[in-house]
Short mmCIF file of C-alpha atoms in Angstrom, two decimals:
data_model
loop_
_atom_site.label_atom_id
_atom_site.label_comp_id
_atom_site.label_asym_id
_atom_site.label_seq_id
_atom_site.Cartn_x
_atom_site.Cartn_y
_atom_site.Cartn_z
CA MET A 1 0.00 0.00 0.00
CA GLU A 2 2.81 2.41 0.84
CA ASP A 3 4.44 1.83 -2.56
CA ASN A 4 1.21 2.62 -4.41
CA LYS A 5 0.81 5.84 -2.44
CA ARG A 6 4.34 6.97 -3.27
CA ILE A 7 3.89 6.15 -6.96
CA TYR A 8 0.60 8.08 -7.09
CA GLU A 9 2.17 11.11 -5.37
CA SER A 10 4.65 11.40 -8.25
CA MET A 11 1.94 11.28 -10.95
CA SER A 12 -0.33 14.00 -12.31
CA SER A 13 -4.09 13.87 -11.75
CA ASP A 14 -4.75 12.78 -15.34
CA GLU A 15 -2.09 10.08 -15.15
CA ILE A 16 -3.60 8.68 -11.96
CA SER A 17 -7.09 8.75 -13.49
CA ALA A 18 -5.93 6.99 -16.66
CA ALA A 19 -4.04 4.35 -14.69
CA TYR A 20 -6.92 3.73 -12.31
CA ASN A 21 -9.61 3.49 -14.99
CA SER A 22 -7.47 1.22 -17.17
CA LEU A 23 -8.30 -2.47 -16.84
CA GLU A 24 -4.61 -3.26 -16.81
CA GLY A 25 -3.70 -4.70 -13.44
CA LYS A 26 -7.33 -4.99 -12.36
CA SER A 27 -8.65 -8.24 -10.91
CA GLU A 28 -10.42 -10.75 -13.11
CA LEU A 29 -13.62 -9.98 -11.23
CA VAL A 30 -13.46 -6.26 -12.10
CA LYS A 31 -12.67 -7.05 -15.75
CA LYS A 32 -15.66 -9.39 -15.88
CA GLU A 33 -17.96 -6.82 -14.22
CA VAL A 34 -16.86 -4.01 -16.54
CA ALA A 35 -17.62 -6.21 -19.57
CA GLU A 36 -21.04 -6.97 -18.10
CA LEU A 37 -21.68 -3.27 -17.39
CA ARG A 38 -20.86 -2.37 -20.99
CA GLY A 39 -23.26 -5.05 -22.17
CA LEU A 40 -26.02 -3.80 -19.85
CA LYS A 41 -26.06 -0.34 -21.46
CA ASN A 42 -28.42 -1.62 -24.16
CA GLU A 43 -30.51 -3.77 -21.81
CA GLY A 44 -33.81 -2.94 -20.15
CA PHE A 45 -34.39 -1.44 -16.71
CA TRP A 46 -35.27 -4.69 -14.92
CA LYS A 47 -32.26 -6.59 -16.20
CA ARG A 48 -29.91 -3.78 -15.12
CA THR A 49 -31.66 -3.58 -11.72
CA LYS A 50 -31.30 -7.33 -11.15
CA TRP A 51 -27.56 -7.11 -11.93
CA TYR A 52 -27.12 -4.04 -9.70
CA PHE A 53 -28.76 -5.83 -6.76
CA SER A 54 -26.31 -8.71 -7.10
CA LYS A 55 -23.26 -6.40 -7.06
CA SER A 56 -24.09 -3.65 -4.56
CA GLY A 57 -21.87 -3.30 -1.50
CA PRO A 58 -20.49 0.05 -0.18
CA GLY A 59 -23.97 1.45 0.46
CA TRP A 60 -24.92 -1.55 2.56
CA MET A 61 -21.68 -1.22 4.51
CA GLN A 62 -22.52 2.42 5.30
CA SER A 63 -26.06 1.41 6.23
CA ALA A 64 -24.66 -1.16 8.66
CA MET A 65 -22.50 1.54 10.26
CA THR A 66 -25.26 4.12 10.62
CA LEU A 67 -27.96 1.74 11.87
CA GLY A 68 -26.45 1.50 15.33
CA GLY A 69 -27.47 2.31 18.86
CA GLY A 70 -27.44 6.05 18.14
CA SER A 71 -29.96 5.92 15.28
CA ALA A 72 -32.12 3.43 17.20
CA MET A 73 -32.28 5.65 20.29
CA ALA A 74 -32.83 8.81 18.22
CA SER A 75 -35.77 7.07 16.52
CA LEU A 76 -37.30 5.81 19.78
CA PHE A 77 -36.97 9.19 21.49
CA SER A 78 -38.42 10.92 18.40
CA GLY A 79 -41.54 8.77 18.58
CA ALA A 80 -41.88 8.93 22.35
CA HIS A 81 -41.33 12.70 22.57
CA ALA A 82 -43.00 14.02 19.42
CA GLN A 83 -44.97 10.99 18.22
CA TYR A 84 -44.91 11.20 14.37
CA GLN A 85 -43.84 14.84 13.98
CA LEU A 86 -40.16 14.05 13.29
CA LEU A 87 -40.61 11.22 10.76
CA TRP A 88 -39.25 13.52 8.05
CA VAL A 89 -35.92 14.22 9.75
CA GLN A 90 -33.92 11.01 9.20
CA PRO A 91 -34.93 10.49 5.51
CA VAL A 92 -34.01 14.13 4.79
CA ALA A 93 -30.71 13.75 6.67
CA MET A 94 -29.93 10.59 4.73
CA GLY A 95 -30.91 12.32 1.46
CA ILE A 96 -28.47 15.14 2.27
CA GLY A 97 -25.78 12.59 3.00
CA ILE A 98 -26.42 10.75 -0.26
CA ILE A 99 -26.02 13.97 -2.26
CA MET A 100 -22.59 14.50 -0.71
CA LEU A 101 -21.54 10.83 -0.86
CA SER A 102 -22.63 10.68 -4.53
CA ALA A 103 -20.23 13.53 -5.25
CA LEU A 104 -17.44 11.72 -3.38
CA ALA A 105 -18.21 8.49 -5.26
CA HIS A 106 -18.05 10.33 -8.59
CA GLN A 107 -14.76 11.98 -7.69
CA THR A 108 -13.14 8.79 -6.44
CA MET A 109 -14.25 6.48 -9.27
CA CYS A 110 -13.38 8.97 -12.01
CA ARG A 111 -10.06 10.22 -10.67
CA GLY A 112 -8.83 7.16 -8.73
CA GLU A 113 -7.04 9.26 -6.09
CA ARG A 114 -7.21 8.53 -2.38
CA PRO A 115 -9.69 11.12 -0.97
CA PHE A 116 -7.55 12.33 1.95
CA TYR A 117 -4.56 13.06 -0.28
CA ALA A 118 -6.77 14.55 -3.01
CA MET A 119 -8.29 16.97 -0.50
CA LYS A 120 -4.84 17.77 0.88
CA LYS A 121 -3.40 18.40 -2.59
CA TYR A 122 -6.24 20.16 -4.42
CA VAL A 123 -8.25 21.90 -1.67
CA SER A 124 -6.21 22.58 1.47
CA PRO A 125 -4.02 20.60 3.88
CA VAL A 126 -5.91 22.32 6.71
CA ILE A 127 -9.30 21.02 5.52
CA ALA A 128 -7.87 17.56 4.80
CA TRP A 129 -6.35 17.28 8.28
CA ALA A 130 -9.51 18.72 9.85
CA TRP A 131 -11.57 16.06 8.02
CA ALA A 132 -9.31 13.24 9.23
CA LEU A 133 -9.02 14.50 12.81
CA CYS A 134 -12.74 15.27 13.09
CA THR A 135 -13.42 11.74 11.86
CA ILE A 136 -11.34 10.30 14.69
CA VAL A 137 -12.79 12.68 17.32
CA ALA A 138 -16.40 12.02 16.23
CA THR A 139 -15.78 8.27 16.28
CA MET A 140 -14.42 8.51 19.82
CA ILE A 141 -17.46 10.55 20.91
CA TRP A 142 -19.86 8.02 19.37
CA HIS A 143 -17.98 5.17 21.03
CA PHE A 144 -19.14 6.20 24.52
CA PRO A 145 -22.88 5.61 23.99
CA GLN A 146 -22.27 2.30 22.21
CA TYR A 147 -20.47 0.86 25.26
CA SER A 148 -23.08 2.35 27.56
CA LEU A 149 -25.93 0.78 25.59
CA VAL A 150 -24.32 -2.63 25.05
CA SER A 151 -23.28 -2.89 28.73
CA GLY A 152 -26.53 -1.53 30.12
CA MET A 153 -28.74 -3.71 27.92
CA THR A 154 -26.67 -6.83 28.66
CA LEU A 155 -26.85 -6.20 32.42
CA ASP A 156 -30.60 -5.58 32.14
CA LEU A 157 -31.10 -8.97 30.45
CA VAL A 158 -28.89 -10.74 33.00
CA GLN A 159 -30.90 -9.18 35.84
CA ALA A 160 -34.24 -9.95 34.17
CA PHE A 161 -33.43 -13.62 33.66
CA GLY A 162 -31.35 -13.97 36.83
CA GLY A 163 -34.08 -12.61 39.05
CA PHE A 164 -31.97 -9.97 40.84
CA GLN A 165 -31.52 -6.21 40.67
CA LEU A 166 -28.35 -4.20 41.34
CA GLU A 167 -28.85 -0.77 42.87
CA ASP A 168 -28.33 2.09 40.41
CA GLY A 169 -24.95 3.74 40.91
CA SER A 170 -23.74 1.09 43.34
CA ALA A 171 -20.20 -0.29 43.24
CA GLY A 172 -21.61 -3.67 42.25
CA GLN A 173 -23.46 -2.23 39.26
CA THR A 174 -20.42 -0.23 38.13
CA ALA A 175 -18.18 -3.31 38.38
CA ALA A 176 -20.70 -5.38 36.42
CA LEU A 177 -21.01 -2.76 33.66
CA LEU A 178 -17.23 -2.41 33.32
CA GLY A 179 -16.84 -6.20 33.31
CA ILE A 180 -19.34 -6.53 30.46
CA ALA A 181 -17.61 -3.69 28.58
CA ALA A 182 -14.26 -5.48 28.98
CA VAL A 183 -15.70 -8.65 27.45
CA VAL A 184 -17.22 -6.63 24.58
CA LEU A 185 -13.86 -4.92 23.98
CA CYS A 186 -12.07 -8.27 23.78
CA VAL A 187 -14.66 -9.63 21.34
CA ALA A 188 -14.45 -6.48 19.21
CA CYS A 189 -10.62 -6.61 19.11
CA ARG A 190 -10.71 -10.24 18.07
CA ILE A 191 -13.07 -9.46 15.20
CA VAL A 192 -11.39 -6.23 14.03
CA TRP A 193 -7.89 -7.70 14.05
CA ASN A 194 -9.06 -10.64 11.95
CA TYR A 195 -11.20 -8.63 9.53
CA ASN A 196 -8.74 -8.81 6.64
CA LYS A 197 -8.09 -12.53 7.04
CA GLY A 198 -11.44 -13.65 5.66
CA SER A 199 -12.15 -15.84 8.69
CA LYS A 200 -15.23 -18.02 8.34
CA GLY A 201 -16.02 -17.43 12.01
CA ILE A 202 -16.03 -13.65 11.50
CA LYS A 203 -18.49 -13.99 8.61
CA ILE A 204 -20.77 -16.16 10.73
CA PHE A 205 -20.61 -13.62 13.57
CA GLU A 206 -21.43 -10.73 11.20
CA ASN A 207 -24.42 -12.64 9.84
CA ILE A 208 -25.67 -13.31 13.37
CA ILE A 209 -25.42 -9.59 14.23
CA LYS A 210 -27.23 -8.60 11.02
CA SER A 211 -29.91 -11.21 11.66
CA ILE A 212 -30.54 -9.87 15.18
CA VAL A 213 -30.77 -6.27 13.89
CA TRP A 214 -33.20 -7.17 11.11
CA PHE A 215 -35.19 -9.36 13.48
CA ILE A 216 -35.86 -6.43 15.78
CA ILE A 217 -36.83 -4.30 12.76
CA LEU A 218 -39.28 -7.04 11.73
CA SER A 219 -40.61 -6.97 15.29
CA PHE A 220 -41.24 -3.21 14.99
CA LEU A 221 -43.11 -3.87 11.73
CA ILE A 222 -45.33 -6.37 13.55
CA VAL A 223 -45.93 -3.79 16.32
CA VAL A 224 -47.01 -1.22 13.74
CA VAL A 225 -49.36 -3.69 12.00
CA VAL A 226 -50.90 -4.92 15.28
CA CYS A 227 -51.32 -1.37 16.64
CA SER A 228 -53.08 -0.40 13.41
CA PHE A 229 -55.90 -2.84 14.16
CA SER A 230 -56.16 -2.57 17.93
CA GLY A 231 -57.26 0.01 20.49
CA ASN A 232 -57.28 3.50 19.05
CA GLY A 233 -55.10 2.32 16.18
CA ILE A 234 -52.50 4.46 14.44
CA ASP A 235 -53.46 7.83 12.99
CA TRP A 236 -52.06 7.24 9.50
CA SER A 237 -52.95 10.76 8.38
CA ALA A 238 -50.69 12.04 11.20
CA VAL A 239 -48.00 9.59 10.06
CA GLY A 240 -48.26 10.95 6.52
CA ARG A 241 -48.00 14.54 7.76
CA GLY A 242 -44.97 13.52 9.82
CA PHE A 243 -42.99 12.95 6.63
CA LEU A 244 -43.41 16.65 5.74
CA PRO A 245 -40.91 19.13 7.23
CA PHE A 246 -43.63 21.79 7.51
CA SER A 247 -47.25 22.12 8.59
CA MET A 248 -50.09 24.48 7.66
CA GLU A 249 -52.10 23.91 10.83
CA GLY A 250 -52.37 27.24 12.66
CA GLY A 251 -50.34 28.89 9.89
CA PHE A 252 -47.18 27.80 8.11
CA HIS A 253 -44.41 26.53 10.39
CA LEU A 254 -41.58 24.02 10.31
CA ASN A 255 -42.06 20.73 12.14
CA ILE A 256 -39.13 21.37 14.48
CA PRO A 257 -39.46 21.12 18.28
CA GLY A 258 -39.09 24.33 20.27
CA ASP A 259 -38.11 22.81 23.62
CA THR A 260 -34.51 21.95 24.55
CA GLN A 261 -35.11 18.20 24.80
CA GLY A 262 -36.92 18.12 21.46
CA ILE A 263 -34.15 20.10 19.75
CA GLN A 264 -31.54 17.64 21.01
CA ILE A 265 -33.56 14.72 19.65
CA PHE A 266 -34.01 16.54 16.33
CA ILE A 267 -30.27 17.25 15.99
CA ALA A 268 -29.35 13.72 17.10
CA SER A 269 -31.62 12.32 14.37
CA LEU A 270 -29.85 14.46 11.76
CA SER A 271 -26.45 13.37 13.01
CA ALA A 272 -27.25 9.67 13.33
CA ALA A 273 -28.14 9.34 9.64
CA VAL A 274 -24.72 10.22 8.20
CA GLY A 275 -21.67 10.71 10.39
CA ILE A 276 -18.34 12.23 9.42
CA ASN A 277 -16.65 8.88 10.09
CA MET A 278 -18.83 7.33 7.37
CA THR A 279 -17.65 9.94 4.87
CA PHE A 280 -13.98 9.08 5.47
CA LEU A 281 -14.39 5.36 4.88
CA PHE A 282 -16.82 5.60 1.97
CA GLY A 283 -14.50 6.67 -0.87
CA TYR A 284 -11.89 4.05 0.00
CA SER A 285 -14.47 1.27 -0.24
CA PHE A 286 -14.69 2.01 -3.99
CA LEU A 287 -10.92 1.99 -4.38
CA LYS A 288 -10.68 -1.31 -2.52
CA LYS A 289 -13.28 -2.88 -4.80
CA GLY A 290 -11.60 -1.40 -7.89
CA TRP A 291 -14.76 0.35 -9.07
CA THR A 292 -14.05 2.74 -11.96
CA LYS A 293 -16.20 5.43 -13.62
CA GLU A 294 -18.06 2.66 -15.47
CA TYR A 295 -19.58 1.68 -12.13
CA SER A 296 -21.28 5.09 -11.77
CA GLY A 297 -24.83 3.76 -12.24
CA LEU A 298 -24.22 0.94 -9.79
CA ALA A 299 -22.82 3.36 -7.18
CA LYS A 300 -25.94 5.55 -7.33
CA PHE A 301 -28.19 2.51 -7.20
CA ASP A 302 -26.22 1.21 -4.22
CA LEU A 303 -26.66 4.46 -2.29
CA ILE A 304 -30.42 4.48 -2.86
CA THR A 305 -31.18 0.80 -2.27
CA GLY A 306 -28.39 0.08 0.24
CA MET A 307 -28.62 3.24 2.35
CA LEU A 308 -31.65 5.46 1.82
CA ILE A 309 -34.42 2.85 1.54
CA PRO A 310 -33.33 0.39 4.31
CA TYR A 311 -32.47 3.20 6.72
CA THR A 312 -35.72 5.08 6.08
CA ILE A 313 -37.82 1.94 6.54
CA ALA A 314 -35.98 0.87 9.71
CA THR A 315 -36.04 4.25 11.46
CA SER A 316 -39.62 5.04 10.38
CA LEU A 317 -40.89 1.76 11.81
CA MET A 318 -39.11 2.49 15.10
CA ILE A 319 -40.57 6.02 15.30
CA ILE A 320 -44.11 4.88 14.44
CA ALA A 321 -43.94 1.96 16.91
CA ALA A 322 -42.62 4.23 19.67
CA GLY A 323 -45.12 6.97 18.85
CA ALA A 324 -48.02 4.51 19.12
CA THR A 325 -46.94 2.84 22.36
CA ILE A 326 -44.62 5.09 24.45
CA THR A 327 -45.19 8.52 25.94
CA LEU A 328 -42.47 10.44 27.76
CA ALA A 329 -43.57 12.39 30.80
CA PRO A 330 -42.52 16.07 30.86
CA GLY A 331 -38.83 16.25 31.72
CA GLU A 332 -38.34 12.48 31.37
CA THR A 333 -34.97 11.91 29.67
CA SER A 334 -34.64 8.17 29.47
CA ILE A 335 -36.53 5.21 28.06
CA SER A 336 -35.89 2.21 30.29
CA PRO A 337 -35.42 -1.21 28.66
CA ILE A 338 -38.70 -2.31 30.27
CA LYS A 339 -40.55 0.67 28.82
CA ALA A 340 -38.95 0.21 25.38
CA ALA A 341 -39.77 -3.50 25.38
CA SER A 342 -43.42 -2.66 26.07
CA MET A 343 -43.64 -1.74 22.38
CA LEU A 344 -43.12 -5.37 21.45
CA GLU A 345 -45.68 -6.45 24.03
CA ALA A 346 -48.18 -4.55 21.90
CA ALA A 347 -47.54 -7.19 19.23
CA GLY A 348 -48.72 -9.89 21.63
CA LEU A 349 -45.32 -11.08 22.86
CA PRO A 350 -44.79 -11.96 26.55
CA ALA A 351 -43.05 -9.25 28.60
CA LEU A 352 -39.85 -11.22 29.16
CA VAL A 353 -39.60 -12.27 25.50
CA SER A 354 -40.17 -8.65 24.42
CA ARG A 355 -37.38 -7.51 26.73
CA LEU A 356 -35.06 -10.19 25.31
CA ILE A 357 -35.74 -9.29 21.66
CA PHE A 358 -35.35 -5.56 22.24
CA GLY A 359 -32.21 -6.03 24.35
CA LEU A 360 -30.54 -8.34 21.82
CA GLY A 361 -31.40 -5.94 19.00
CA ILE A 362 -29.77 -2.95 20.70
CA ILE A 363 -26.78 -5.08 21.77
CA GLY A 364 -26.34 -6.26 18.16
CA MET A 365 -26.58 -2.72 16.77
CA SER A 366 -24.17 -1.31 19.34
CA LEU A 367 -21.61 -4.11 18.97
CA ASN A 368 -21.70 -3.70 15.19
CA ALA A 369 -21.08 0.05 15.62
CA ILE A 370 -18.18 -0.55 18.05
CA ILE A 371 -16.47 -2.86 15.55
CA LEU A 372 -16.90 -0.45 12.63
CA HIS A 373 -15.71 2.49 14.76
CA MET A 374 -12.47 0.64 15.49
CA VAL A 375 -12.05 -0.19 11.79
CA VAL A 376 -12.60 3.48 10.84
CA CYS A 377 -10.07 4.79 13.37
CA GLY A 378 -7.49 2.16 12.41
CA PHE A 379 -7.91 2.94 8.74
CA ALA A 380 -7.92 6.74 9.17
CA ILE A 381 -4.70 6.74 11.22
CA CYS A 382 -2.97 4.35 8.80
CA GLU A 383 -4.05 6.54 5.90
CA ILE A 384 -2.80 9.74 7.52
CA PHE A 385 0.61 8.31 8.39
CA LYS A 386 0.91 6.01 5.33
CA LEU A 387 1.01 2.86 7.42
CA PRO A 388 0.05 -0.64 6.25
CA GLU A 389 -3.39 -1.85 7.35
CA THR A 390 -1.81 -4.88 8.98
CA GLY A 391 0.55 -5.58 11.87
CA TRP A 392 0.88 -4.15 15.34
CA LYS A 393 0.73 -0.49 14.24
CA TYR A 394 -2.68 -1.05 12.67
CA LYS A 395 -3.86 -2.88 15.79
CA LEU A 396 -2.74 0.01 17.99
CA ALA A 397 -4.54 2.46 15.68
CA THR A 398 -7.81 0.56 16.06
CA LEU A 399 -7.57 1.04 19.83
CA VAL A 400 -7.73 4.84 19.62
CA PRO A 401 -11.50 4.99 20.40
CA VAL A 402 -11.14 2.56 23.33
CA PRO A 403 -11.57 5.35 25.98
CA GLY A 404 -15.23 5.06 24.97
CA PHE A 405 -15.12 1.86 27.03
CA LEU A 406 -15.70 4.10 30.07
CA GLY A 407 -19.09 5.00 28.64
CA ALA A 408 -20.32 1.85 30.39
CA ILE A 409 -20.34 3.63 33.75
CA LEU A 410 -22.60 6.39 32.37
CA TRP A 411 -25.50 3.94 32.05
CA SER A 412 -26.59 4.41 35.66
CA LYS A 413 -26.62 8.22 35.25
CA MET A 414 -27.98 8.70 31.70
CA GLY A 415 -29.44 5.37 30.56
CA THR A 416 -30.56 5.30 26.92
CA TRP A 417 -30.49 9.14 26.74
CA ILE A 418 -26.68 9.08 26.40
CA ALA A 419 -27.03 8.43 22.64
CA ILE A 420 -28.83 11.75 22.10
CA PRO A 421 -26.32 14.44 23.26
CA THR A 422 -23.32 12.50 21.91
CA SER A 423 -24.91 12.24 18.45
CA ALA A 424 -25.88 15.91 18.54
CA ILE A 425 -22.35 17.00 19.47
CA ALA A 426 -20.85 14.88 16.67
CA LEU A 427 -22.98 16.74 14.09
CA ILE A 428 -20.91 19.88 14.74
CA LEU A 429 -17.94 18.22 12.98
CA LEU A 430 -19.80 17.07 9.83
CA PRO A 431 -19.72 20.33 7.79
CA VAL A 432 -15.91 20.01 7.48
CA ALA A 433 -16.33 16.94 5.24
CA TYR A 434 -19.22 18.38 3.22
CA ILE A 435 -17.38 21.63 2.47
CA GLY A 436 -14.29 19.65 1.41
CA PHE A 437 -16.31 17.49 -1.01
CA PHE A 438 -17.93 20.59 -2.52
CA LEU A 439 -14.57 22.26 -3.12
CA LEU A 440 -13.13 19.05 -4.63
CA ASN A 441 -16.09 18.72 -6.97
CA ASN A 442 -15.41 22.24 -8.26
CA SER A 443 -11.63 21.92 -8.53
CA GLU A 444 -10.58 22.15 -12.17
CA LYS A 445 -7.09 20.90 -11.30
CA TYR A 446 -8.52 17.78 -9.71
CA MET A 447 -11.62 16.89 -11.74
CA ARG A 448 -10.34 17.97 -15.20
CA SER A 449 -12.53 16.39 -17.89
CA ASP A 450 -14.67 14.65 -15.24
CA MET A 451 -15.94 17.89 -13.72
CA PRO A 452 -19.71 18.29 -14.20
CA ARG A 453 -20.50 20.96 -16.81
CA GLY A 454 -23.43 23.19 -17.72
CA SER A 455 -26.80 22.43 -16.14
CA ARG A 456 -25.40 19.24 -14.58
CA ARG A 457 -22.86 21.28 -12.66
CA PHE A 458 -25.55 23.79 -11.65
CA TRP A 459 -27.79 21.08 -10.17
CA TRP A 460 -24.87 19.31 -8.50
CA ASN A 461 -23.75 22.54 -6.85
CA THR A 462 -27.29 23.52 -5.91
CA GLY A 463 -27.87 20.19 -4.19
CA MET A 464 -24.54 20.34 -2.37
CA ILE A 465 -25.01 23.97 -1.27
CA VAL A 466 -28.50 23.13 0.07
CA ALA A 467 -27.04 20.11 1.92
CA ILE A 468 -24.22 22.16 3.44
CA SER A 469 -26.60 25.01 4.36
CA ILE A 470 -29.09 22.74 6.14
CA THR A 471 -26.26 21.09 8.08
CA LEU A 472 -24.66 24.41 9.07
CA ILE A 473 -28.01 25.94 10.08
CA SER A 474 -28.74 22.87 12.23
CA VAL A 475 -25.34 23.16 13.91
CA ILE A 476 -25.83 26.89 14.62
CA TYR A 477 -29.37 26.24 15.87
CA TYR A 478 -28.02 23.60 18.26
CA LEU A 479 -25.15 25.81 19.48
CA VAL A 480 -27.50 28.73 20.14
CA LYS A 481 -30.47 26.86 21.61
CA VAL A 482 -28.97 23.87 23.42
CA ALA A 483 -25.24 24.28 24.04
CA PRO A 484 -25.67 27.15 26.56
CA THR A 485 -27.87 24.89 28.75
CA TYR A 486 -24.90 22.60 29.35
CA PHE A 487 -23.01 25.45 31.04
CA THR A 488 -25.90 26.26 33.33
CA LYS A 489 -25.70 22.70 34.71
CA ILE A 490 -22.01 22.98 35.61
#
C-alpha cells in the first residue's frame, strides 16, 4: 500500500485517473464486471436492476455503520417525545448525506485518487487534516454511547433472567457494567484484528449480528401492524403529515421542536443518519473494490437501495412503533429497557420475550457500531501516516477509540439518553467533510474532464449547497439553543 501511495504522489491527476480506470492490473472480477456493465447499457431497466442488486456493496456497509445504537435511540426518542412529527428528519438527513456521498463516489471512481490526499493536494491541507481528525474525534465521541448501551442492555437482560436487581450507581453495578464492557472490547478486538483474514467465524458472527438487527426491525413492523388494528389504532394521516418538514395547521411553520429536549432529539436524528466517520471510509471502499467510472450507475443505485431505503424503513418503523406505544412524561430523559420492550408487548409477545428481543437488537446494533468504529479509526490513522493496514501499528490504531469503554459507567446516570447528546455534538464536525467534497467537486485541477459541466454542474452545486446550508443551520441552531444549557448545569 505504501508503494502505491508513493507512486501516485509522483503522478499528475490525469495520469492517476488513466491508470486507475485502465483495466490493466485490475482483478479478473473487475474485468468481468466491466464487460457486463458495458453489455447492460443496451438492456432494459429490470435486467440492469437485477444485476445491480447482485453487485451492490459500499452502500450496505454504510447502512450497517449508521444503523447502530445512536440511530435506534434517536428514533425511539423521536416517537416517544414528538410521536410522528419528526418522521421527516432522518430520511431528509440521509438524502443530504447521499447527495454528498454521490459527489465523493463520482470523484473517487473517475479520478482514482485517495480522498484524503486529493483533499490535501487540491483543496487545502488544513481542511484535509480537519476532516481526518474530526473523523477520529467524532468516532471517539460516538464510542461512549455504544459501550453504555451494550453494557446496560446486557446487564438488564442478565438481571431480568437472573431474578436480581443491582442498585443504580452502586459499586456492584459499576463493576458489572465495566466487566461486560471489557468482554465486549475483547470480542471487538478479536473481530477487528481478523477482519482482513477472511475468517469463516467472523463472517458467521457478522451474519448473526445482522440477523438480530433485522429481526428487531421485523418486530417493529409487527408492532405497527398490530397497533393499526387494535385500540385507538394508528393515525395514518398524522404519520403521513410527519414525513413533511412543515405544517399548515395554525399557519405555516416548520415541524421542528421548540423545547430543549426536542431540539436535542431533532439534531441527534440528523447526526445519526450520516456521520463524518462514514464519509472518510466511503471513498476508500470504492478503491478497494476497484470500481471505476463505469460503475457510476451501480454506485448511485447502491446508495439508494443500500442506504436510503433500508435506513428510512428501519427508522420510520421504530418512530411509528414508539409513537403509538410510548409517551415520555414532561422532563423524562430516558426510556428504560422495560418501557422500550413494552412496544413489542403490543404485538402480543410476553413481557420477558419482548425484553429479550429488544435487548438483543440494541446489543447487536451497538456491537456492530463498536467494531466499525475501530475499523474506521485504524484505517484513518494508517491513511494519515501512510502505514500498512496490517501488523501491530494497525492494531494500535484501532484502539484509539477505546476510551469510549468508560461509557459503560454512564449507564446508571444517563441510561438510553446518552445516545442523544453525543450524536448531537458529533454533528458539529460534519460540515468540514461536506465543504471539502464541494470544493473538490469544483476543482478544475482535480476533476479535469470529469468535472460536471453546464446544467449538470448547476444542479450538483445547488444540491450540495443546500445540503451544506441545512447542516450548518442545524449546527448553529443547536449551538444557540442547546449548548448554553450545558453550562448552566455545571
